[in-house]
PDB file of C-alpha atoms and ligand atoms in Angstrom:
ATOM      1  CA  MET A 167       0.000   0.000   0.000  1.00  0.00           C
ATOM      2  CA  LEU A 168       2.952   2.375   0.536  1.00  0.00           C
ATOM      3  CA  THR A 169       4.865   3.959  -2.338  1.00  0.00           C
ATOM      4  CA  SER A 170       8.616   3.373  -2.487  1.00  0.00           C
ATOM      5  CA  LEU A 171       9.170   6.949  -1.277  1.00  0.00           C
ATOM      6  CA  GLN A 172       6.906   6.359   1.725  1.00  0.00           C
ATOM      7  CA  LYS A 173       8.731   3.072   2.439  1.00  0.00           C
ATOM      8  CA  ALA A 174      12.101   4.831   2.419  1.00  0.00           C
ATOM      9  CA  LYS A 175      10.766   7.549   4.738  1.00  0.00           C
ATOM     10  CA  ALA A 176       9.384   4.943   7.137  1.00  0.00           C
ATOM     11  CA  PHE A 177      12.715   3.088   7.159  1.00  0.00           C
ATOM     12  CA  ASN A 178      14.593   6.305   7.965  1.00  0.00           C
ATOM     13  CA  GLN A 179      12.190   6.900  10.842  1.00  0.00           C
ATOM     14  CA  GLN A 180      13.233   3.497  12.271  1.00  0.00           C
ATOM     15  CA  TYR A 181      10.029   1.712  11.327  1.00  0.00           C
ATOM     16  CA  ARG A 182      10.364  -1.752   9.899  1.00  0.00           C
ATOM     17  CA  LEU A 183       7.585  -2.559   7.475  1.00  0.00           C
ATOM     18  CA  VAL A 184       6.094  -6.020   7.612  1.00  0.00           C
ATOM     19  CA  GLY A 185       4.126  -7.400   4.680  1.00  0.00           C
ATOM     20  CA  ARG A 186       1.897  -4.925   2.888  1.00  0.00           C
ATOM     21  CA  HIS A 187       0.388  -2.826   5.680  1.00  0.00           C
ATOM     22  CA  SER A 188       2.022  -3.526   9.061  1.00  0.00           C
ATOM     23  CA  ALA A 189       4.970  -2.040  10.924  1.00  0.00           C
ATOM     24  CA  VAL A 190       7.043  -2.381  14.078  1.00  0.00           C
ATOM     25  CA  LYS A 191       9.427  -0.044  15.886  1.00  0.00           C
ATOM     26  CA  ILE A 192      11.334  -0.162  19.162  1.00  0.00           C
ATOM     27  CA  CYS A 193       9.711   2.102  21.713  1.00  0.00           C
ATOM     28  CA  LEU A 194      11.967   4.678  23.388  1.00  0.00           C
ATOM     29  CA  TRP A 195      10.977   3.235  26.758  1.00  0.00           C
ATOM     30  CA  THR A 196      12.147  -0.236  25.721  1.00  0.00           C
ATOM     31  CA  LYS A 197      15.530   1.278  24.841  1.00  0.00           C
ATOM     32  CA  GLN A 198      15.615   3.130  28.163  1.00  0.00           C
ATOM     33  CA  CYS A 199      14.777  -0.094  29.954  1.00  0.00           C
ATOM     34  CA  ILE A 200      17.859  -1.760  28.409  1.00  0.00           C
ATOM     35  CA  ARG A 201      20.096   1.243  29.030  1.00  0.00           C
ATOM     36  CA  SER A 202      19.064   2.134  32.561  1.00  0.00           C
ATOM     37  CA  GLY A 203      16.344  -0.237  33.790  1.00  0.00           C
ATOM     38  CA  LYS A 204      13.729   2.564  33.746  1.00  0.00           C
ATOM     39  CA  VAL A 205      10.214   1.356  32.973  1.00  0.00           C
ATOM     40  CA  CYS A 206       7.240   3.023  31.306  1.00  0.00           C
ATOM     41  CA  TYR A 207       3.967   3.969  32.969  1.00  0.00           C
ATOM     42  CA  LYS A 208       2.273   0.867  31.527  1.00  0.00           C
ATOM     43  CA  GLN A 209       4.522  -1.335  33.645  1.00  0.00           C
ATOM     44  CA  GLU A 210       3.951   0.805  36.730  1.00  0.00           C
ATOM     45  CA  PHE A 211       0.165   1.103  36.238  1.00  0.00           C
ATOM     46  CA  TYR A 212      -0.752  -2.268  34.688  1.00  0.00           C
ATOM     47  CA  GLY A 213       2.219  -4.617  35.154  1.00  0.00           C
ATOM     48  CA  ILE A 214       3.343  -5.120  31.553  1.00  0.00           C
ATOM     49  CA  HIS A 215       7.027  -5.780  30.822  1.00  0.00           C
ATOM     50  CA  THR A 216       8.497  -2.611  29.250  1.00  0.00           C
ATOM     51  CA  GLY A 217      11.576  -4.411  27.941  1.00  0.00           C
ATOM     52  CA  ASN A 218       9.485  -7.108  26.260  1.00  0.00           C
ATOM     53  CA  CYS A 219       7.091  -4.790  24.464  1.00  0.00           C
ATOM     54  CA  LEU A 220       6.267  -5.347  20.794  1.00  0.00           C
ATOM     55  CA  GLU A 221       5.028  -1.988  19.595  1.00  0.00           C
ATOM     56  CA  MET A 222       3.336  -2.637  16.279  1.00  0.00           C
ATOM     57  CA  THR A 223       0.463  -1.823  13.991  1.00  0.00           C
ATOM     58  CA  PRO A 224      -1.368  -3.983  11.467  1.00  0.00           C
ATOM     59  CA  ALA A 225      -2.593  -0.867   9.598  1.00  0.00           C
ATOM     60  CA  ILE A 226      -0.417   2.014   8.431  1.00  0.00           C
ATOM     61  CA  LEU A 227      -3.426   4.072   7.577  1.00  0.00           C
ATOM     62  CA  CYS A 228      -5.744   6.323   9.474  1.00  0.00           C
ATOM     63  CA  ASN A 229      -9.003   8.152   8.962  1.00  0.00           C
ATOM     64  CA  HIS A 230      -7.828  11.118  11.072  1.00  0.00           C
ATOM     65  CA  ARG A 231      -4.999  13.613  10.748  1.00  0.00           C
ATOM     66  CA  CYS A 232      -4.805  14.749  14.367  1.00  0.00           C
ATOM     67  CA  LEU A 233      -2.991  17.952  15.214  1.00  0.00           C
ATOM     68  CA  HIS A 234      -1.122  16.311  18.086  1.00  0.00           C
ATOM     69  CA  CYS A 235      -0.130  13.138  16.157  1.00  0.00           C
ATOM     70  CA  TRP A 236       3.628  12.606  16.431  1.00  0.00           C
ATOM     71  CA  ARG A 237       3.563  10.142  13.539  1.00  0.00           C
ATOM     72  CA  ASP A 238       4.285  11.028   9.942  1.00  0.00           C
ATOM     73  CA  THR A 239       0.714  11.267   8.688  1.00  0.00           C
ATOM     74  CA  SER A 240       1.981  11.589   5.094  1.00  0.00           C
ATOM     75  CA  LEU A 241       2.579   7.821   5.342  1.00  0.00           C
ATOM     76  CA  PHE A 242      -1.145   7.177   5.872  1.00  0.00           C
ATOM     77  CA  ALA A 243      -3.365   6.002   3.067  1.00  0.00           C
ATOM     78  CA  PRO A 244      -6.910   7.382   3.465  1.00  0.00           C
ATOM     79  CA  LYS A 245      -8.550   4.010   2.881  1.00  0.00           C
ATOM     80  CA  TRP A 246      -7.719   0.345   2.676  1.00  0.00           C
ATOM     81  CA  GLU A 247      -6.441  -0.698  -0.733  1.00  0.00           C
ATOM     82  CA  GLY A 248      -4.968  -4.015  -1.789  1.00  0.00           C
ATOM     83  CA  GLY A 249      -4.866  -7.332  -0.011  1.00  0.00           C
ATOM     84  CA  VAL A 250      -5.085  -8.293   3.650  1.00  0.00           C
ATOM     85  CA  ASP A 251      -2.108 -10.086   5.224  1.00  0.00           C
ATOM     86  CA  ASP A 252      -2.434 -13.133   7.447  1.00  0.00           C
ATOM     87  CA  PRO A 253      -2.410 -12.262  11.204  1.00  0.00           C
ATOM     88  CA  LYS A 254       0.181 -14.910  12.137  1.00  0.00           C
ATOM     89  CA  GLU A 255       2.466 -13.790   9.305  1.00  0.00           C
ATOM     90  CA  ILE A 256       2.189 -10.213  10.578  1.00  0.00           C
ATOM     91  CA  ILE A 257       3.064 -11.199  14.141  1.00  0.00           C
ATOM     92  CA  ARG A 258       5.959 -13.423  13.066  1.00  0.00           C
ATOM     93  CA  GLY A 259       7.273 -10.668  10.789  1.00  0.00           C
ATOM     94  CA  CYS A 260       6.999  -8.053  13.548  1.00  0.00           C
ATOM     95  CA  ILE A 261       8.776 -10.288  16.088  1.00  0.00           C
ATOM     96  CA  ASP A 262      11.613 -11.008  13.614  1.00  0.00           C
ATOM     97  CA  ALA A 263      12.009  -7.350  12.625  1.00  0.00           C
ATOM     98  CA  ARG A 264      11.955  -6.290  16.280  1.00  0.00           C
ATOM     99  CA  ARG A 265      14.640  -8.836  17.087  1.00  0.00           C
ATOM    100  CA  GLU A 266      16.888  -7.464  14.340  1.00  0.00           C
ATOM    101  CA  LEU A 267      16.379  -3.917  15.565  1.00  0.00           C
ATOM    102  CA  MET A 268      17.121  -4.985  19.146  1.00  0.00           C
ATOM    103  CA  ILE A 269      20.291  -6.814  18.103  1.00  0.00           C
ATOM    104  CA  GLY A 270      21.324  -3.706  16.175  1.00  0.00           C
ATOM    105  CA  PHE A 271      20.748  -1.679  19.322  1.00  0.00           C
ATOM    106  CA  GLY A 272      22.942  -4.167  21.197  1.00  0.00           C
ATOM    107  CA  GLY A 273      25.726  -3.236  18.784  1.00  0.00           C
ATOM    108  CA  SER A 274      25.715   0.359  20.024  1.00  0.00           C
ATOM    109  CA  GLU A 275      28.906   1.281  21.887  1.00  0.00           C
ATOM    110  CA  LYS A 276      27.133   2.015  25.183  1.00  0.00           C
ATOM    111  CA  VAL A 277      25.375  -1.348  25.282  1.00  0.00           C
ATOM    112  CA  LYS A 278      28.339  -3.350  23.966  1.00  0.00           C
ATOM    113  CA  ALA A 279      30.607  -1.922  26.638  1.00  0.00           C
ATOM    114  CA  ASP A 280      28.362  -2.973  29.512  1.00  0.00           C
ATOM    115  CA  LYS A 281      27.875  -6.688  30.304  1.00  0.00           C
ATOM    116  CA  GLN A 282      24.780  -6.009  32.404  1.00  0.00           C
ATOM    117  CA  LYS A 283      23.110  -4.112  29.565  1.00  0.00           C
ATOM    118  CA  LEU A 284      23.965  -6.893  27.116  1.00  0.00           C
ATOM    119  CA  ALA A 285      22.446  -9.448  29.496  1.00  0.00           C
ATOM    120  CA  ALA A 286      19.304  -7.276  29.810  1.00  0.00           C
ATOM    121  CA  LEU A 287      19.082  -7.083  26.035  1.00  0.00           C
ATOM    122  CA  ASN A 288      19.050 -10.897  25.778  1.00  0.00           C
ATOM    123  CA  THR A 289      16.204 -11.098  28.298  1.00  0.00           C
ATOM    124  CA  PHE A 290      14.209  -8.620  26.240  1.00  0.00           C
ATOM    125  CA  LEU A 291      14.644 -10.219  22.818  1.00  0.00           C
ATOM    126  CA  ALA A 292      11.412 -12.227  23.113  1.00  0.00           C
ATOM    127  CA  PRO A 293       8.353  -9.971  23.462  1.00  0.00           C
ATOM    128  CA  ASP A 294       5.453 -10.889  25.753  1.00  0.00           C
ATOM    129  CA  HIS A 295       3.465  -7.661  25.545  1.00  0.00           C
ATOM    130  CA  ALA A 296       1.873  -6.301  22.366  1.00  0.00           C
ATOM    131  CA  ALA A 297       1.043  -2.627  22.070  1.00  0.00           C
ATOM    132  CA  ILE A 298      -1.220  -2.436  19.019  1.00  0.00           C
ATOM    133  CA  SER A 299      -0.764   1.281  18.833  1.00  0.00           C
ATOM    134  CA  LEU A 300       2.359   2.156  16.904  1.00  0.00           C
ATOM    135  CA  THR A 301       0.755   4.201  14.163  1.00  0.00           C
ATOM    136  CA  GLY A 302      -2.481   4.404  12.188  1.00  0.00           C
ATOM    137  CA  GLU A 303      -5.866   3.072  13.287  1.00  0.00           C
ATOM    138  CA  PRO A 304      -5.569  -0.678  14.025  1.00  0.00           C
ATOM    139  CA  CYS A 305      -9.328  -1.276  13.899  1.00  0.00           C
ATOM    140  CA  LEU A 306      -9.149  -0.686  10.135  1.00  0.00           C
ATOM    141  CA  TYR A 307      -7.282  -4.003   9.765  1.00  0.00           C
ATOM    142  CA  PRO A 308     -10.058  -6.420   8.737  1.00  0.00           C
ATOM    143  CA  ARG A 309      -8.616  -9.442  10.606  1.00  0.00           C
ATOM    144  CA  LEU A 310      -7.948  -7.779  13.956  1.00  0.00           C
ATOM    145  CA  PRO A 311      -9.938 -10.323  16.065  1.00  0.00           C
ATOM    146  CA  GLU A 312      -7.791 -13.159  14.665  1.00  0.00           C
ATOM    147  CA  LEU A 313      -4.628 -11.162  15.328  1.00  0.00           C
ATOM    148  CA  ILE A 314      -5.583 -10.718  18.993  1.00  0.00           C
ATOM    149  CA  ASP A 315      -6.288 -14.441  19.384  1.00  0.00           C
ATOM    150  CA  ALA A 316      -3.027 -15.374  17.654  1.00  0.00           C
ATOM    151  CA  LEU A 317      -1.003 -13.108  19.959  1.00  0.00           C
ATOM    152  CA  PHE A 318      -2.376 -14.915  22.999  1.00  0.00           C
ATOM    153  CA  ASP A 319      -2.804 -18.458  21.726  1.00  0.00           C
ATOM    154  CA  ASP A 320      -0.071 -18.982  19.123  1.00  0.00           C
ATOM    155  CA  PHE A 321       2.617 -16.588  20.333  1.00  0.00           C
ATOM    156  CA  HIS A 322       1.819 -16.816  24.081  1.00  0.00           C
ATOM    157  CA  PHE A 323       1.772 -13.100  24.803  1.00  0.00           C
ATOM    158  CA  ARG A 324       1.009 -12.225  28.398  1.00  0.00           C
ATOM    159  CA  THR A 325      -0.707  -8.908  27.701  1.00  0.00           C
ATOM    160  CA  VAL A 326      -2.184  -7.173  24.646  1.00  0.00           C
ATOM    161  CA  PHE A 327      -3.154  -3.494  24.628  1.00  0.00           C
ATOM    162  CA  LEU A 328      -5.266  -2.070  21.816  1.00  0.00           C
ATOM    163  CA  VAL A 329      -5.434   1.689  21.254  1.00  0.00           C
ATOM    164  CA  THR A 330      -8.176   2.999  18.983  1.00  0.00           C
ATOM    165  CA  ASN A 331      -9.431   6.413  17.962  1.00  0.00           C
ATOM    166  CA  GLY A 332     -12.933   4.966  18.300  1.00  0.00           C
ATOM    167  CA  THR A 333     -13.964   5.485  14.689  1.00  0.00           C
ATOM    168  CA  VAL A 334     -14.555   1.815  13.856  1.00  0.00           C
ATOM    169  CA  PRO A 335     -17.163   0.553  16.372  1.00  0.00           C
ATOM    170  CA  GLU A 336     -18.046  -2.279  13.955  1.00  0.00           C
ATOM    171  CA  MET A 337     -14.598  -3.734  14.555  1.00  0.00           C
ATOM    172  CA  LEU A 338     -14.772  -3.279  18.342  1.00  0.00           C
ATOM    173  CA  LYS A 339     -18.033  -5.260  18.252  1.00  0.00           C
ATOM    174  CA  ARG A 340     -16.362  -8.087  16.308  1.00  0.00           C
ATOM    175  CA  ILE A 341     -13.680  -8.501  19.008  1.00  0.00           C
ATOM    176  CA  GLY A 342     -14.879 -11.130  21.455  1.00  0.00           C
ATOM    177  CA  THR A 343     -17.597 -12.209  19.017  1.00  0.00           C
ATOM    178  CA  GLU A 344     -15.269 -13.458  16.302  1.00  0.00           C
ATOM    179  CA  SER A 345     -12.345 -13.943  18.671  1.00  0.00           C
ATOM    180  CA  LYS A 346     -11.915 -15.925  21.842  1.00  0.00           C
ATOM    181  CA  HIS A 347      -9.978 -13.141  23.525  1.00  0.00           C
ATOM    182  CA  PHE A 348     -10.417  -9.471  24.227  1.00  0.00           C
ATOM    183  CA  PRO A 349      -7.346  -7.258  24.583  1.00  0.00           C
ATOM    184  CA  THR A 350      -6.118  -6.954  28.164  1.00  0.00           C
ATOM    185  CA  ASN A 351      -6.593  -3.166  27.900  1.00  0.00           C
ATOM    186  CA  THR A 352      -8.756  -1.353  25.362  1.00  0.00           C
ATOM    187  CA  TYR A 353      -7.951   2.331  25.063  1.00  0.00           C
ATOM    188  CA  LEU A 354     -10.075   4.931  23.331  1.00  0.00           C
ATOM    189  CA  SER A 355      -8.127   8.141  22.625  1.00  0.00           C
ATOM    190  CA  LEU A 356     -10.232  11.254  22.932  1.00  0.00           C
ATOM    191  CA  GLN A 357      -9.086  14.810  22.429  1.00  0.00           C
ATOM    192  CA  ALA A 358     -12.316  16.408  21.235  1.00  0.00           C
ATOM    193  CA  TYR A 359     -15.089  17.520  23.598  1.00  0.00           C
ATOM    194  CA  ASN A 360     -17.701  18.275  20.874  1.00  0.00           C
ATOM    195  CA  PHE A 361     -18.191  18.031  17.130  1.00  0.00           C
ATOM    196  CA  ASP A 362     -16.485  21.355  16.356  1.00  0.00           C
ATOM    197  CA  SER A 363     -13.395  20.530  18.381  1.00  0.00           C
ATOM    198  CA  HIS A 364     -13.374  17.083  16.735  1.00  0.00           C
ATOM    199  CA  LYS A 365     -13.097  18.708  13.298  1.00  0.00           C
ATOM    200  CA  LYS A 366     -10.392  21.076  14.518  1.00  0.00           C
ATOM    201  CA  LEU A 367      -8.297  18.605  16.523  1.00  0.00           C
ATOM    202  CA  ASN A 368      -8.753  15.339  14.627  1.00  0.00           C
ATOM    203  CA  HIS A 369      -9.098  16.532  11.029  1.00  0.00           C
ATOM    204  CA  PRO A 370     -11.191  13.516   9.953  1.00  0.00           C
ATOM    205  CA  VAL A 371     -10.640  12.516   6.348  1.00  0.00           C
ATOM    206  CA  VAL A 372     -13.948  10.672   6.123  1.00  0.00           C
ATOM    207  CA  LEU A 373     -17.401  11.849   7.161  1.00  0.00           C
ATOM    208  CA  ASP A 374     -19.195  10.762  10.281  1.00  0.00           C
ATOM    209  CA  THR A 375     -16.289   9.729  12.480  1.00  0.00           C
ATOM    210  CA  TRP A 376     -17.676  11.756  15.431  1.00  0.00           C
ATOM    211  CA  ASN A 377     -20.889   9.678  15.498  1.00  0.00           C
ATOM    212  CA  LYS A 378     -18.759   6.549  15.254  1.00  0.00           C
ATOM    213  CA  ILE A 379     -16.706   7.661  18.272  1.00  0.00           C
ATOM    214  CA  ILE A 380     -19.919   8.166  20.260  1.00  0.00           C
ATOM    215  CA  GLU A 381     -21.058   4.678  19.232  1.00  0.00           C
ATOM    216  CA  SER A 382     -17.723   3.189  20.376  1.00  0.00           C
ATOM    217  CA  LEU A 383     -17.901   4.993  23.729  1.00  0.00           C
ATOM    218  CA  LYS A 384     -21.364   3.521  24.329  1.00  0.00           C
ATOM    219  CA  TYR A 385     -20.342   0.060  23.173  1.00  0.00           C
ATOM    220  CA  LEU A 386     -17.247  -0.097  25.367  1.00  0.00           C
ATOM    221  CA  SER A 387     -19.434   0.470  28.441  1.00  0.00           C
ATOM    222  CA  THR A 388     -20.932  -2.979  27.744  1.00  0.00           C
ATOM    223  CA  VAL A 389     -17.716  -5.039  27.719  1.00  0.00           C
ATOM    224  CA  LYS A 390     -16.160  -3.957  31.002  1.00  0.00           C
ATOM    225  CA  ASP A 391     -16.233  -7.500  32.332  1.00  0.00           C
ATOM    226  CA  LYS A 392     -14.132  -8.658  29.349  1.00  0.00           C
ATOM    227  CA  THR A 393     -11.430  -6.020  28.965  1.00  0.00           C
ATOM    228  CA  ARG A 394      -9.962  -3.198  31.031  1.00  0.00           C
ATOM    229  CA  THR A 395     -11.385  -0.048  29.428  1.00  0.00           C
ATOM    230  CA  ILE A 396      -9.561   3.250  29.429  1.00  0.00           C
ATOM    231  CA  VAL A 397     -10.334   6.617  27.929  1.00  0.00           C
ATOM    232  CA  ARG A 398      -7.159   8.573  27.281  1.00  0.00           C
ATOM    233  CA  ILE A 399      -7.450  12.329  26.989  1.00  0.00           C
ATOM    234  CA  THR A 400      -4.428  14.133  25.561  1.00  0.00           C
ATOM    235  CA  VAL A 401      -4.530  17.687  26.847  1.00  0.00           C
ATOM    236  CA  ILE A 402      -3.216  20.447  24.596  1.00  0.00           C
ATOM    237  CA  ASN A 403      -2.784  24.017  25.768  1.00  0.00           C
ATOM    238  CA  GLY A 404      -4.834  26.464  23.744  1.00  0.00           C
ATOM    239  CA  HIS A 405      -7.122  23.701  22.445  1.00  0.00           C
ATOM    240  CA  ASN A 406      -8.863  21.467  24.983  1.00  0.00           C
ATOM    241  CA  MET A 407      -7.026  22.434  28.184  1.00  0.00           C
ATOM    242  CA  SER A 408      -9.776  24.660  29.563  1.00  0.00           C
ATOM    243  CA  HIS A 409     -12.606  22.240  28.714  1.00  0.00           C
ATOM    244  CA  ALA A 410     -12.193  19.495  31.329  1.00  0.00           C
ATOM    245  CA  ARG A 411     -15.858  19.591  32.339  1.00  0.00           C
ATOM    246  CA  GLU A 412     -17.002  19.162  28.753  1.00  0.00           C
ATOM    247  CA  PHE A 413     -15.480  15.667  28.682  1.00  0.00           C
ATOM    248  CA  LEU A 414     -17.869  14.497  31.380  1.00  0.00           C
ATOM    249  CA  PRO A 415     -20.702  13.370  29.015  1.00  0.00           C
ATOM    250  CA  TYR A 416     -18.256  11.071  27.217  1.00  0.00           C
ATOM    251  CA  VAL A 417     -16.923   9.634  30.469  1.00  0.00           C
ATOM    252  CA  LYS A 418     -20.531   8.962  31.458  1.00  0.00           C
ATOM    253  CA  LEU A 419     -21.210   7.223  28.146  1.00  0.00           C
ATOM    254  CA  MET A 420     -18.201   4.913  28.318  1.00  0.00           C
ATOM    255  CA  LYS A 421     -17.961   4.507  32.103  1.00  0.00           C
ATOM    256  CA  PRO A 422     -14.354   3.326  31.653  1.00  0.00           C
ATOM    257  CA  HIS A 423     -12.460   1.544  34.392  1.00  0.00           C
ATOM    258  CA  PHE A 424      -9.792   4.226  34.093  1.00  0.00           C
ATOM    259  CA  ILE A 425      -9.274   7.684  32.668  1.00  0.00           C
ATOM    260  CA  GLU A 426      -5.754   8.655  31.692  1.00  0.00           C
ATOM    261  CA  VAL A 427      -4.988  12.336  31.325  1.00  0.00           C
ATOM    262  CA  LYS A 428      -1.843  12.809  29.263  1.00  0.00           C
ATOM    263  CA  GLY A 429      -0.023  16.041  28.476  1.00  0.00           C
ATOM    264  CA  TYR A 430       0.669  16.700  24.810  1.00  0.00           C
ATOM    265  CA  GLY A 431       4.404  16.286  24.012  1.00  0.00           C
ATOM    266  CA  PHE A 432       6.076  18.489  21.404  1.00  0.00           C
ATOM    267  CA  LEU A 433       7.340  15.479  19.474  1.00  0.00           C
ATOM    268  CA  GLY A 434       7.865  14.086  15.996  1.00  0.00           C
ATOM    269  CA  MET A 435       5.734  15.430  13.190  1.00  0.00           C
ATOM    270  CA  SER A 436       3.342  17.236  15.552  1.00  0.00           C
ATOM    271  CA  ARG A 437       6.003  19.961  15.767  1.00  0.00           C
ATOM    272  CA  ARG A 438       4.933  21.052  12.292  1.00  0.00           C
ATOM    273  CA  ARG A 439       1.347  21.544  13.422  1.00  0.00           C
ATOM    274  CA  LEU A 440       1.608  22.757  16.999  1.00  0.00           C
ATOM    275  CA  LYS A 441       3.966  24.963  18.998  1.00  0.00           C
ATOM    276  CA  GLU A 442       5.919  24.466  22.187  1.00  0.00           C
ATOM    277  CA  GLU A 443       3.462  26.687  24.037  1.00  0.00           C
ATOM    278  CA  ASN A 444       0.792  24.042  23.362  1.00  0.00           C
ATOM    279  CA  VAL A 445       2.624  21.716  25.782  1.00  0.00           C
ATOM    280  CA  PRO A 446       0.995  21.896  29.218  1.00  0.00           C
ATOM    281  CA  SER A 447       3.121  21.920  32.352  1.00  0.00           C
ATOM    282  CA  TRP A 448       2.953  18.905  34.658  1.00  0.00           C
ATOM    283  CA  GLU A 449       0.950  21.028  37.113  1.00  0.00           C
ATOM    284  CA  GLU A 450      -1.561  21.872  34.380  1.00  0.00           C
ATOM    285  CA  VAL A 451      -1.955  18.177  33.502  1.00  0.00           C
ATOM    286  CA  GLN A 452      -2.551  17.425  37.183  1.00  0.00           C
ATOM    287  CA  GLY A 453      -5.003  20.346  37.417  1.00  0.00           C
ATOM    288  CA  PHE A 454      -7.010  19.024  34.457  1.00  0.00           C
ATOM    289  CA  ALA A 455      -7.111  15.562  36.070  1.00  0.00           C
ATOM    290  CA  GLU A 456      -8.260  17.095  39.372  1.00  0.00           C
ATOM    291  CA  GLU A 457     -11.083  18.914  37.618  1.00  0.00           C
ATOM    292  CA  ILE A 458     -12.180  15.690  35.901  1.00  0.00           C
ATOM    293  CA  ALA A 459     -12.025  13.917  39.266  1.00  0.00           C
ATOM    294  CA  HIS A 460     -14.121  16.670  40.833  1.00  0.00           C
ATOM    295  CA  VAL A 461     -16.950  16.455  38.287  1.00  0.00           C
ATOM    296  CA  SER A 462     -16.869  12.730  37.449  1.00  0.00           C
ATOM    297  CA  GLY A 463     -16.527  11.030  40.805  1.00  0.00           C
ATOM    298  CA  TYR A 464     -13.401   9.193  39.565  1.00  0.00           C
ATOM    299  CA  LYS A 465     -10.414   9.398  41.875  1.00  0.00           C
ATOM    300  CA  ILE A 466      -6.780  10.063  41.035  1.00  0.00           C
ATOM    301  CA  THR A 467      -4.895   6.835  41.678  1.00  0.00           C
ATOM    302  CA  LEU A 468      -1.480   6.939  39.986  1.00  0.00           C
ATOM    303  CA  GLN A 469       0.791   9.480  38.331  1.00  0.00           C
ATOM    304  CA  HIS A 470       3.858   9.101  36.100  1.00  0.00           C
ATOM    305  CA  GLU A 471       5.547  12.419  35.569  1.00  0.00           C
ATOM    306  CA  PRO A 472       8.163  11.175  33.037  1.00  0.00           C
ATOM    307  CA  SER A 473       5.262  10.129  30.761  1.00  0.00           C
ATOM    308  CA  ASP A 474       3.148  13.157  31.745  1.00  0.00           C
ATOM    309  CA  ILE A 475       0.218  10.902  32.705  1.00  0.00           C
ATOM    310  CA  VAL A 476      -2.268  10.927  35.551  1.00  0.00           C
ATOM    311  CA  GLN A 477      -4.516   7.912  36.049  1.00  0.00           C
ATOM    312  CA  LEU A 478      -8.013   8.159  37.513  1.00  0.00           C
ATOM    313  CA  ARG A 479     -10.030   5.160  38.597  1.00  0.00           C
ATOM    314  CA  GLU A 480     -13.733   4.504  38.843  1.00  0.00           C
ATOM    315  CA  LYS A 481     -14.751   4.640  42.520  1.00  0.00           C
TER     316      LYS A 481
HETATM  317  S1  SF4 B 115      -5.982   8.848  15.252  1.00  0.00           S
HETATM  318 FE1  SF4 B 115      -3.961   8.359  16.133  1.00  0.00          FE
HETATM  319  S2  SF4 B 115      -2.694   7.658  14.401  1.00  0.00           S
HETATM  320 FE2  SF4 B 115      -4.544   8.662  13.537  1.00  0.00          FE
HETATM  321  S3  SF4 B 115      -3.877  10.772  13.161  1.00  0.00           S
HETATM  322 FE3  SF4 B 115      -4.827  10.720  15.197  1.00  0.00          FE
HETATM  323  S4  SF4 B 115      -3.144  10.369  16.669  1.00  0.00           S
HETATM  324 FE4  SF4 B 115      -2.373   9.865  14.593  1.00  0.00          FE
END
């Protein structure tokens, strides 16, 4: 689905393409874990293994062009074109490509010079956590339910996290119906607090994605006994920062187990669309979370300043 120019760009950005529409990359936190033993908020909040994370996507395409997206959205196709790769082939390809990238990382002078770091690298070569979130909208991959089952049953992953923008409720409804397993965590990313802010912040490239997001929020309230549900709100100064209370109707619709409030980071390609002043301070992120807690009845449970994230839990 990608042109040769797009493929070259992706390679330079440290993605490794797998098959026709999937990709893998080593997360910065995984590298940090090897270098210094530091772990990401997902290990601290939910017990995943940072060093054994397979950050991947089965769909390098998206129906949004969000302002805050750190990915290179010029790599996204607007709609699915071409064939659909086999889920097990995708997983195998991602694991192999990750392993090569990790071994390459082991060749770096800092890691090579330190026996402990080399030993850590060996422990982390086999992934046991899948973050289906690297880039694009994974629910656009037509065989996602099979991919989730294969991760658990054929590749023995311990945890699988799915992150969606909520625009494909039809796929969310197929998970657990056409698959044996649900993801361990199902995240819905929400930046918009009404239809106008949706158009401004998410730049949908197809019509009707706002209604689809509402449908997904409602649907996810019905599967809370099957998967840990989380709404993640990325707060951006000058855009949604002063609208905490306006997120309440969506929290009420989804009734997620957790809310994660994350500060926008001035990273990657988002630097072309936003400015440094759009980055909230840690205190502002905490303030937004406190306001949500005040109006929603959720309580602040955990915080991870290095990731700029505050977690709130249903009481
Ligand atoms: S939905 Fe996600 S992948 Fe798509 S443009 Fe927005 S942030 Fe990027």
